[in-house]
Structure formats: structure tokens, C-alpha cells
Coordinates of C-alpha atoms in Angstrom, one line a residue:
X124 CA 121.6 100.5 75.4
X125 CA 119.9 97.1 75.3
X126 CA 116.4 96.5 77.9
X127 CA 118.1 95.9 81.5
X128 CA 115.1 93.0 82.4
X129 CA 115.0 92.2 87.0
X130 CA 112.7 89.8 88.7
X131 CA 111.5 90.2 91.8
X132 CA 110.6 86.5 94.0
X133 CA 109.5 87.6 97.2
X134 CA 108.9 85.8 100.5
X135 CA 107.4 86.2 103.5
X136 CA 104.3 88.4 104.7
X137 CA 102.4 91.2 102.9
X138 CA 104.9 94.2 104.5
X139 CA 107.2 92.1 102.4
X140 CA 105.2 92.5 99.3
X141 CA 105.0 96.1 99.5
X142 CA 108.8 96.7 100.0
X143 CA 109.3 94.7 96.8
X144 CA 106.8 96.7 95.4
X145 CA 108.4 99.5 96.1
X146 CA 111.8 98.1 94.5
X147 CA 109.7 97.6 91.7
X148 CA 109.0 101.3 91.5
X149 CA 112.3 102.5 92.4
X150 CA 113.6 99.9 89.0
X151 CA 111.0 100.7 86.5
X152 CA 112.0 104.2 87.1
X153 CA 115.6 104.5 86.4
X154 CA 114.9 102.3 83.4
X155 CA 114.8 98.4 84.6
X156 CA 111.7 96.1 82.6
X157 CA 110.1 94.3 85.3
X158 CA 109.6 90.3 84.2
X159 CA 107.8 87.6 86.3
X160 CA 110.2 85.1 85.8
X161 CA 113.3 84.7 87.2
X162 CA 115.1 83.3 84.2
X163 CA 113.8 85.9 81.7
X164 CA 115.5 87.9 84.3
X165 CA 119.4 89.6 83.9
X166 CA 119.2 90.1 87.8
X167 CA 116.7 88.0 90.2
X168 CA 116.1 90.5 93.5
X169 CA 115.5 87.9 95.9
X170 CA 113.5 89.6 99.0
X171 CA 113.9 87.8 101.6
X172 CA 112.4 86.5 105.6
X173 CA 113.9 86.2 108.2
X174 CA 111.3 85.9 110.9
X175 CA 111.7 82.2 112.2
X176 CA 113.7 79.4 111.4
X177 CA 111.4 77.9 108.6
X178 CA 111.2 81.5 106.6
X179 CA 114.8 80.9 106.8
X180 CA 115.2 78.4 105.2
X181 CA 113.2 78.6 102.5
X182 CA 114.6 82.2 102.2
X183 CA 117.8 80.3 101.7
X184 CA 116.8 77.3 99.0
X185 CA 115.0 80.1 97.0
X186 CA 118.3 82.4 96.6
X187 CA 119.7 78.6 95.7
X188 CA 117.4 78.0 93.4
X189 CA 117.5 81.3 92.0
X190 CA 121.2 81.1 91.7
X191 CA 121.3 77.8 89.7
X192 CA 119.7 79.5 87.1
X193 CA 122.9 81.4 86.1
X194 CA 124.6 77.9 85.1
X195 CA 121.6 77.3 82.8
X196 CA 122.3 78.2 79.2
X197 CA 118.5 77.9 78.7
X198 CA 118.0 81.4 81.2
X199 CA 118.9 84.6 80.9
X200 CA 120.1 85.2 84.7
X201 CA 123.4 86.6 85.2
X202 CA 123.2 87.6 88.4
X203 CA 121.2 86.9 92.0
X204 CA 120.8 89.9 95.2
X205 CA 119.5 89.0 98.6
X206 CA 117.3 91.9 100.0
X207 CA 114.8 91.9 102.3
X208 CA 115.0 91.0 106.4
X209 CA 117.2 87.8 106.2
X210 CA 119.7 89.9 104.4
X211 CA 119.0 92.8 106.8
X212 CA 119.6 90.7 109.8
X213 CA 122.9 88.5 109.1
X214 CA 124.4 90.5 106.2
X215 CA 127.9 89.7 105.4
X216 CA 127.4 86.8 107.6
X217 CA 124.9 85.5 105.0
X218 CA 127.3 86.6 102.4
X219 CA 129.9 84.4 104.0
X220 CA 128.1 81.8 104.0
X221 CA 126.2 81.5 100.7
X222 CA 128.5 82.3 97.7
X223 CA 126.7 81.7 95.3
X224 CA 124.4 84.9 95.6
X225 CA 126.1 88.8 93.9
X226 CA 125.5 90.8 96.8
X227 CA 124.0 91.0 100.4
X228 CA 122.4 94.5 100.5
X229 CA 121.0 96.3 103.2
X230 CA 117.7 98.4 103.1
X231 CA 119.9 101.1 103.3
X232 CA 120.8 100.4 99.7
X233 CA 117.2 99.9 98.0
X234 CA 117.0 103.7 97.4
X235 CA 120.6 102.5 94.7
X236 CA 119.0 99.7 94.1
X237 CA 119.3 100.5 90.3
X238 CA 123.4 101.7 90.0
X239 CA 123.8 98.4 92.5
X240 CA 122.6 96.0 89.9
X241 CA 124.0 98.1 87.1
X242 CA 128.0 97.3 88.6
X243 CA 126.5 93.7 89.6
X244 CA 126.2 93.5 85.7
X245 CA 129.3 95.2 84.7
X246 CA 131.5 92.9 87.2
X247 CA 131.2 94.8 90.4
X248 CA 130.8 93.3 94.0
X249 CA 129.0 95.8 96.1
X250 CA 130.3 95.3 99.6
X251 CA 128.2 93.1 102.2
X252 CA 125.8 95.1 104.6
X253 CA 126.7 94.5 107.6
X254 CA 124.2 94.0 110.6
X255 CA 122.8 97.2 112.9
X256 CA 120.4 97.5 115.4
X257 CA 118.0 99.7 113.7
X258 CA 116.4 100.6 116.8
X259 CA 119.6 102.6 117.1
X260 CA 118.8 105.2 114.0
X261 CA 116.1 107.0 114.8
X262 CA 115.3 109.0 118.2
X263 CA 114.5 107.2 121.2
X264 CA 111.0 109.3 121.8
X265 CA 108.2 109.1 119.1
X266 CA 107.4 112.7 118.6
X267 CA 111.2 113.5 117.2
X268 CA 111.0 110.3 115.2
X269 CA 109.2 112.2 112.1
X270 CA 111.8 114.7 111.5
X271 CA 114.7 112.1 111.2
X272 CA 112.7 110.0 108.7
X273 CA 111.6 113.0 106.6
X274 CA 114.9 113.8 106.1
X275 CA 116.0 110.5 105.1
X276 CA 118.8 109.8 107.3
X277 CA 117.2 106.3 107.8
X278 CA 115.7 104.2 104.8
X279 CA 112.6 102.6 106.5
X280 CA 111.3 100.3 103.2
X281 CA 107.4 100.8 101.7
X282 CA 107.6 104.9 103.3
X283 CA 108.9 106.1 100.0
X284 CA 107.2 109.1 98.7
X285 CA 107.0 112.0 95.8
X286 CA 110.7 113.0 96.7
X287 CA 112.1 110.1 95.8
X288 CA 110.9 109.9 92.3
X289 CA 112.5 111.1 89.5
X290 CA 110.9 114.3 87.7
X291 CA 108.2 113.2 84.7
X292 CA 108.1 109.7 86.3
X293 CA 104.2 109.5 87.1
X294 CA 101.7 112.3 86.1
X295 CA 101.7 115.7 87.5
X296 CA 97.9 115.6 88.2
X297 CA 98.0 112.7 90.1
X298 CA 99.8 111.2 92.9
X299 CA 103.8 110.2 92.8
X300 CA 103.3 107.2 94.0
X301 CA 106.6 105.1 94.3
X302 CA 105.5 101.6 93.8
X303 CA 104.6 99.2 91.0
X304 CA 102.1 96.3 91.6
X305 CA 103.1 93.0 90.6
X306 CA 99.9 91.0 90.3
X307 CA 96.7 91.7 89.2
X308 CA 94.8 90.3 92.9
X309 CA 91.7 92.8 93.6
X310 CA 93.6 92.9 96.8
X311 CA 96.7 94.9 97.6
X312 CA 99.0 95.6 101.6
X313 CA 99.1 99.4 102.2
X314 CA 102.5 99.9 104.3
X315 CA 100.9 102.0 107.4
X316 CA 103.7 101.7 109.7
X317 CA 106.9 100.2 109.9
X318 CA 108.9 99.0 112.8
X319 CA 107.9 98.3 117.0
X320 CA 108.7 99.8 119.9
X321 CA 107.5 96.2 122.0
X322 CA 110.1 94.0 123.4
X323 CA 108.5 90.6 123.4
X324 CA 111.2 88.4 124.7
X325 CA 110.8 85.8 121.9
X326 CA 110.7 88.5 118.9
X327 CA 113.7 89.7 116.5
X328 CA 112.0 92.0 114.7
X329 CA 112.5 95.2 116.0
X330 CA 116.3 94.8 116.2
X331 CA 116.3 94.9 112.3
X332 CA 112.6 97.0 111.1
X333 CA 113.3 99.4 114.0
X334 CA 111.9 101.4 116.1
X335 CA 108.1 102.9 115.1
X336 CA 107.1 104.8 113.0
X337 CA 103.6 106.1 110.8
X338 CA 103.6 107.0 107.9
X339 CA 101.9 110.2 106.9
X340 CA 98.4 110.2 106.5
X341 CA 98.4 112.3 103.1
X342 CA 101.0 109.4 102.0
X343 CA 98.8 106.7 102.7
X344 CA 95.7 108.6 101.4
X345 CA 97.5 109.0 97.8
X346 CA 98.9 105.3 97.9
X347 CA 95.4 103.9 98.7
X348 CA 93.9 106.6 95.9
X349 CA 96.6 105.0 93.1
X350 CA 96.1 101.4 94.4
X351 CA 92.0 102.3 94.1
X352 CA 92.7 103.3 90.2
X353 CA 94.4 100.5 89.4
X354 CA 91.4 98.4 89.8
X355 CA 92.0 97.2 93.8
X356 CA 89.1 96.8 95.8
X357 CA 90.3 96.1 99.2
X358 CA 93.2 97.3 100.7
X359 CA 94.5 95.3 103.4
X360 CA 96.3 97.9 106.2
X361 CA 99.5 96.3 107.2
X362 CA 102.6 97.2 110.0
X363 CA 104.2 95.5 112.6
X364 CA 101.2 97.4 115.0
X365 CA 98.7 99.2 113.9
X366 CA 97.5 99.9 117.1
X367 CA 100.5 102.3 117.6
X368 CA 99.7 103.8 114.1
X369 CA 99.8 108.1 115.0
X370 CA 101.9 107.9 118.6
X371 CA 104.5 109.8 116.7
X372 CA 102.4 112.2 115.0
X373 CA 101.0 113.5 118.4
X374 CA 97.7 111.9 117.8
X375 CA 97.0 108.3 118.9
X376 CA 94.0 108.5 117.2
X377 CA 94.9 109.5 113.9
X378 CA 93.5 105.4 112.4
X379 CA 90.1 106.2 114.0
X380 CA 89.6 109.3 112.0
X381 CA 91.9 108.1 108.2
X382 CA 90.1 104.9 108.2
X383 CA 86.7 106.5 107.5
X384 CA 88.8 109.2 104.1
X385 CA 90.1 105.3 103.0
X386 CA 87.0 103.4 103.2
X387 CA 85.8 106.6 100.8
X388 CA 88.6 106.5 98.1
X389 CA 87.1 105.8 94.4
X390 CA 87.4 102.4 93.4
X391 CA 87.8 100.6 97.4
X392 CA 85.2 98.8 98.6
X393 CA 86.7 96.8 101.1
X394 CA 89.5 98.1 104.0
X395 CA 90.8 95.9 106.6
X396 CA 93.0 96.7 109.4
X397 CA 95.6 93.9 110.3
X398 CA 98.4 93.5 113.2
X399 CA 96.5 94.8 116.3
X400 CA 97.9 94.2 119.9
X401 CA 95.1 93.5 122.6
X402 CA 96.8 95.3 125.2
X403 CA 96.8 98.2 122.7
X404 CA 93.4 98.3 121.6
X405 CA 91.2 101.0 122.7
X406 CA 87.6 101.4 122.7
X407 CA 87.4 104.4 119.8
X408 CA 89.1 102.1 117.5
X409 CA 87.5 98.9 117.5
X410 CA 84.4 101.2 117.4
X411 CA 85.7 102.9 114.1
X412 CA 86.3 99.1 112.9
X413 CA 83.2 98.2 113.8
X414 CA 80.9 100.7 112.6
X415 CA 82.9 102.9 109.9
X416 CA 81.2 102.1 106.0
X417 CA 84.0 100.0 104.2
X418 CA 86.2 99.1 106.7
X419 CA 85.4 95.3 107.6
X420 CA 84.7 93.6 111.1
X421 CA 87.8 91.8 110.8
X422 CA 90.4 91.3 114.0
X423 CA 93.6 90.4 113.6
X424 CA 94.3 90.4 117.4
X425 CA 98.1 88.7 118.8
X426 CA 97.7 86.6 121.3
X427 CA 100.5 84.6 121.7
X428 CA 99.3 82.9 125.1
X429 CA 96.4 83.4 127.4
X430 CA 98.9 82.2 130.5
X431 CA 99.6 85.9 132.5
X432 CA 102.6 85.0 134.3
X433 CA 104.0 83.6 130.9
X434 CA 102.7 86.3 129.1
X435 CA 104.4 88.4 131.7
X436 CA 107.6 85.6 131.0
X437 CA 107.0 87.0 127.3
X438 CA 107.3 90.3 128.1
X439 CA 103.8 91.1 126.8
X440 CA 100.3 92.2 129.4
X441 CA 96.7 90.7 129.4
X442 CA 95.6 87.0 130.3
X443 CA 92.7 84.7 129.4
X444 CA 90.3 87.3 132.1
X445 CA 90.7 90.4 130.1
X446 CA 91.4 88.4 126.7
X447 CA 87.6 86.9 126.6
X448 CA 86.5 90.5 127.8
X449 CA 87.9 92.3 124.6
X450 CA 86.7 90.0 122.6
X451 CA 83.2 90.5 124.3
X452 CA 83.5 93.6 123.4
X453 CA 84.6 93.3 119.8
X454 CA 81.0 91.2 119.4
X455 CA 78.8 93.4 121.0
X456 CA 79.7 95.8 118.0
X457 CA 79.8 94.0 115.1
X458 CA 78.2 90.0 115.9
X459 CA 79.5 88.5 112.5
X460 CA 83.3 89.9 112.9
X461 CA 86.1 87.8 112.3
X462 CA 88.7 87.6 114.5
X463 CA 92.4 85.4 113.8
X464 CA 95.3 85.6 116.7
X465 CA 98.2 83.4 116.8
X466 CA 100.0 81.0 119.6
X467 CA 103.4 80.5 120.5
X468 CA 103.6 77.7 122.9
X469 CA 106.8 75.5 124.5
X470 CA 108.4 78.7 125.1
X471 CA 110.3 78.7 128.1
X472 CA 109.2 78.2 131.4
X473 CA 105.8 77.0 130.2
X474 CA 104.0 74.8 132.2
X475 CA 100.8 71.7 131.7
X476 CA 99.1 74.0 133.5
X477 CA 99.3 76.8 131.4
X478 CA 98.7 74.4 128.1
X479 CA 95.9 73.5 129.7
X480 CA 94.9 77.2 130.2
X481 CA 95.6 78.1 126.5
X482 CA 93.4 74.6 125.3
X483 CA 89.8 76.5 128.0
X484 CA 90.8 80.3 126.3
X485 CA 91.0 78.9 122.9
X486 CA 87.2 76.7 123.4
X487 CA 85.5 80.1 124.7
X488 CA 87.4 82.2 122.4
X489 CA 85.8 81.4 119.3
X490 CA 88.4 82.2 117.3
X491 CA 87.9 81.8 113.1
X492 CA 91.4 81.0 112.6
X493 CA 94.2 80.7 114.8
X494 CA 98.1 80.3 114.0
X495 CA 100.1 77.6 116.7
X496 CA 104.1 78.2 116.7
X497 CA 106.5 76.1 118.2
X498 CA 108.9 77.9 120.7
X499 CA 112.2 78.2 119.0
X500 CA 115.6 80.5 120.3
X501 CA 116.7 83.8 118.2
X502 CA 119.5 85.1 117.7
X503 CA 119.5 88.1 119.9
X504 CA 116.6 87.8 121.5
X505 CA 116.2 87.9 125.5
X506 CA 114.3 84.2 125.4
X507 CA 117.0 83.3 124.2
X508 CA 119.5 83.4 127.6
X509 CA 116.2 82.6 129.3
X510 CA 116.1 79.1 131.1
X511 CA 113.4 76.2 131.9
X512 CA 114.4 75.6 128.0
X513 CA 111.6 72.7 127.0
X514 CA 112.7 69.4 125.0
X515 CA 112.6 69.2 121.0
X516 CA 109.9 66.4 121.9
X517 CA 107.7 68.6 124.1
X518 CA 107.5 71.7 122.1
X519 CA 106.5 69.6 119.3
X520 CA 104.1 67.3 121.2
X521 CA 102.6 70.8 122.5
X522 CA 102.0 72.2 119.2
X523 CA 100.7 68.6 117.7
X524 CA 97.9 69.0 120.8
X525 CA 97.0 72.5 120.1
X526 CA 97.0 72.5 116.5
X527 CA 94.7 69.2 116.8
X528 CA 92.2 71.2 119.0
X529 CA 92.7 74.4 116.9
X530 CA 91.4 72.6 113.7
X531 CA 88.1 71.0 115.6
X532 CA 87.7 74.8 116.7
X533 CA 88.0 76.6 113.7
X534 CA 86.1 74.2 112.0
X535 CA 83.3 74.4 114.5
X536 CA 83.6 78.5 114.3
X537 CA 83.2 77.9 110.5
X538 CA 80.2 75.5 110.6
X539 CA 78.3 78.5 112.9
X540 CA 78.4 80.5 109.9
X541 CA 75.7 78.3 107.5
X542 CA 73.4 80.3 107.1
X543 CA 75.4 83.9 106.9
X544 CA 74.9 86.0 104.3
X545 CA 78.5 88.0 103.4
X546 CA 80.2 89.3 100.6
X547 CA 82.4 87.6 98.7
X548 CA 86.0 89.2 96.8
X549 CA 85.9 86.6 93.6
X550 CA 90.1 86.2 93.6
X551 CA 89.9 82.9 91.0
X552 CA 87.4 81.4 88.8
X553 CA 88.6 78.2 87.4
X554 CA 86.6 75.2 86.3
X555 CA 83.2 76.1 87.0
X556 CA 83.9 77.7 90.7
X557 CA 84.7 81.0 92.1
X558 CA 86.6 81.0 95.1
X559 CA 87.4 84.4 97.1
X560 CA 86.8 85.7 100.7
X561 CA 83.9 87.0 102.3
X562 CA 84.9 89.9 105.3
X563 CA 85.7 88.0 107.9
X564 CA 88.0 86.5 105.8
X565 CA 92.2 88.3 105.9
X566 CA 94.0 87.2 102.3
X567 CA 96.5 84.2 102.5
X568 CA 96.1 82.6 106.0
X569 CA 92.1 82.9 107.0
X570 CA 90.6 80.2 104.5
X571 CA 87.7 80.5 101.4
X572 CA 84.4 81.0 100.4
X573 CA 83.7 78.5 97.4
X574 CA 80.6 79.4 94.6
X575 CA 79.7 78.3 91.7
X576 CA 81.2 80.7 89.1
X577 CA 77.6 81.7 87.2
X578 CA 79.2 84.0 85.0
X579 CA 81.6 85.8 87.8
X580 CA 84.8 87.4 87.1
X581 CA 88.1 87.7 89.0
X582 CA 87.4 91.7 91.2
X583 CA 83.8 91.5 91.4
X584 CA 82.3 91.3 95.3
X585 CA 79.4 89.5 95.4
X586 CA 76.5 88.7 98.2
X587 CA 76.4 85.4 98.7
X588 CA 74.4 82.8 101.2
X589 CA 76.6 80.0 102.9
X590 CA 75.7 76.7 102.3
X591 CA 78.5 74.6 103.9
X592 CA 82.0 74.7 105.2
X593 CA 85.0 72.2 105.3
X594 CA 87.5 72.9 107.5
X595 CA 87.6 76.7 108.0
X596 CA 86.6 77.0 104.0
X597 CA 82.7 78.0 103.5
X598 CA 80.5 76.5 100.7
X599 CA 78.0 79.8 99.4
X600 CA 75.6 80.0 96.9
X601 CA 74.7 83.9 95.4
X602 CA 72.1 85.1 96.7
X603 CA 69.1 85.7 95.4

């Protein structure tokens, strides 16, 4: 049989990247040849994002772009398949509005993806996914969820383990990890949990990602060891809510006990934790993140706003005073810690006083990076039915106002780091300049450190001294 080729096109967050690499591992185990470009593949599988309107548009555009290759005589592409969050969330509705896609498949199809793609290449058209609230697929009580997931009664992307692998796929002496790396970066995301039990009024993620489910520590550690063998020097722990890790395994402090084990994995120099809920931060987790050798002091805290009454309307906790107290505790434990967050402006009922309070909080908080998002209705969320909706031009004005402020504040925060000694993980070397990240900088969105290449290579971890800043980016020289 001629080689069957497949390309995976990934949009959205790092959690989606893990899911794509799991799909890649499944398909390679079934004899598919993985290629980088859709035009060189028999099938292009587009792993979509369904989080906010702009991400949905990007996903549809990617599907349309891939579909055009089917009419290109110079391309090999015969079929385009939509998977991921947009496919899971909208399923047959997406299929009806986008006939250019040969299939729209949900998470439940991942284990049989090879068979689905084979069928498509032979003229079949699998039934389009029918969306459902995935929170209903696992027991309401967290302690009862592991048995259902262990019996594989519900598909959880990124949680596949050894029983899913055909015999002989991985060496008997090594971890049987169902994953295939799709890039050569010196860092990699590692999923520790999926889903979310929180009910934020603006967020649709729990409905299509499901209830919160932790991966077992043995599986997380096995995958970490495998990543270390693949040349990964920084592991980026991802989930929808890392502060809840372990609650369904009977130990809410499980992350604290697992961090030293992850940091001790051979080949891995840095472990980074992401997606922390401020209301769930506990002193033991803060201390573990700030003091465990190999775990970088990096706090990705999802504040969303600072005005207490508006946060309650969002179905969230906290406010200016408690958030600033938390930041004081973080900096007392790790003075050079990196802190990033996201905020939403224009939420229904937001007043000018609320915006003023948010501005005052951000000014005092001294965050390294802040993402500013304008509120928009999301299908099926509680806030979709709220009164007090603000005109789109008011929301846009507030986004611009907060964005301007944040750009000034984060640039000032970067300037404060001039003179600091940092360790830089080199990710790019080009035209005599190296680019990488310090411990306080997360991947992709938190700025970079630039320094003279001087013989550096991708994957090097080098000491440097910050000499200047440009926006959130830092300029540095190798430490002597």
C-alpha cells in the first residue's frame, strides 16, 4: 500500500497543541506518515479553536484555506477534516455551514481517527458530530470521575495512555506515551488536567471541554520523562484550571508533591505552571512554586477584573484588595517572580467606576503581561442572557483605553528588570542574534529576551544580565 500522509494544522492554545500531538501519535501508530504542510498531505486535519469569536473566524479561515488545496493540481490534498474545540462545540451546525470540510469530528472520534480518515479517502463521509454538554458525561462528584475515565466511557483529549497503544508501538523498556512531537522547540506543553468545574458567566469552555478531570501523576511523569528524552528542556504544565489538580484524586495538594518529581526528570531544567485561579491559590502551592528548585517562579493568575461586585456578576471571587494581597505574598516568596493575567472589559453592567478601579488595580499590581479582551456574547453562557449590555463602541473604547494603559505599565515593569541576572532558554538564533525566554516569561505571549548569538544554539540555557527593554521584551548580554 502507498504511504498515507496526513498534516495536522493546530490553532488556539497550548492545550490544543497537546491534543494534536496525541492525534499525531495515534495516526503514526496506525501507519500514517506525518508531514508538515497540508499541500503535501492526503488529508489535512485542522485542530480548531472555539473559544472566542476571533478564534472561531481564524479556524474557519484555516479550514477554507486547506480546502482550496483540493482544487490545486500541484497539491496532494484530497480531504480536509475539522476536529478540536470548534468542531466539538458546533458539530453538525459547522458541517452544514462549511460544506468544504469533508468531515467534522468531535473528541469521541479521536481514538478511531485513522479509520475515519481511511473511510474519507475511500469516498465515505462520517456522520458529523452532534454537540452535547460534556459536563454531563462524567459524574457530578469529582471523586467518582476517575473510574469513568479509566473505563474509557468518555473521551478526554490529551489523556491517552498505554492501554490505547497497539502492542509493540513503543519500546517495552520505555514509557508508552501516545504522543508524537510536531516541532523541535526546546519546550513543550504537558497536560495535567482537562475540563473545568467553575461556572464563570462569560465562559463556554466547560460545556465543550467537560467537567474537571486530573491526569494521574504516573501518566504525567511518564510523559515528562519521554519529553526529556526528546530534548525538551522546559515543561509547561497546562490545563483549564491547574489549581484544582488532584481534587478528583483525593488530594488537592497533589501538584505540590508532584512538582519536585517533575523538576527532577532527566533532561528537564525548567518546569512552568499555568492557568491558576486566584480564588483557589493556597499557601502550600505558592510556596512550592516559589521554592522548588527547577520550578520557575511564574504565576499565570486569571484575575479577569478587579471590581468586586462586577466579579460576582461574572460568577467569580476576589477583588482589588484580595488580589493585591495575593501579589504581595507571591513577591514575598519570590521577589523576581513573573506574573501575567487577562482582564475582560465591557462586561454587562460594567460602570465607569468599575473601569477606574480596574485601572487603579493594574497600576498598583505591576504585572509583567496583561491580555485585554472586550466582552462579547458566547453561545450558551449565562451572561448571554444578562441585561445591561454595553454598546459595541463603548466596549471598543474601553479595550483601547485599557490596552494603552497596559502597554505603558508592562513596559515600565520590563524597565524595572534592567540589571537583573536571568537564565535564558534560547529558542531562535538568526542573523547574529539569539532570542529566548527568561524564567518569568511564558511561551509565545509574554515577551522575549534578545542577546548576541555568540555561538549560542537553540536549546541552550544560559545566564545573562538584562541591559535594556523594548516594550515587554528585554535586551541582555551573556553574564561573565
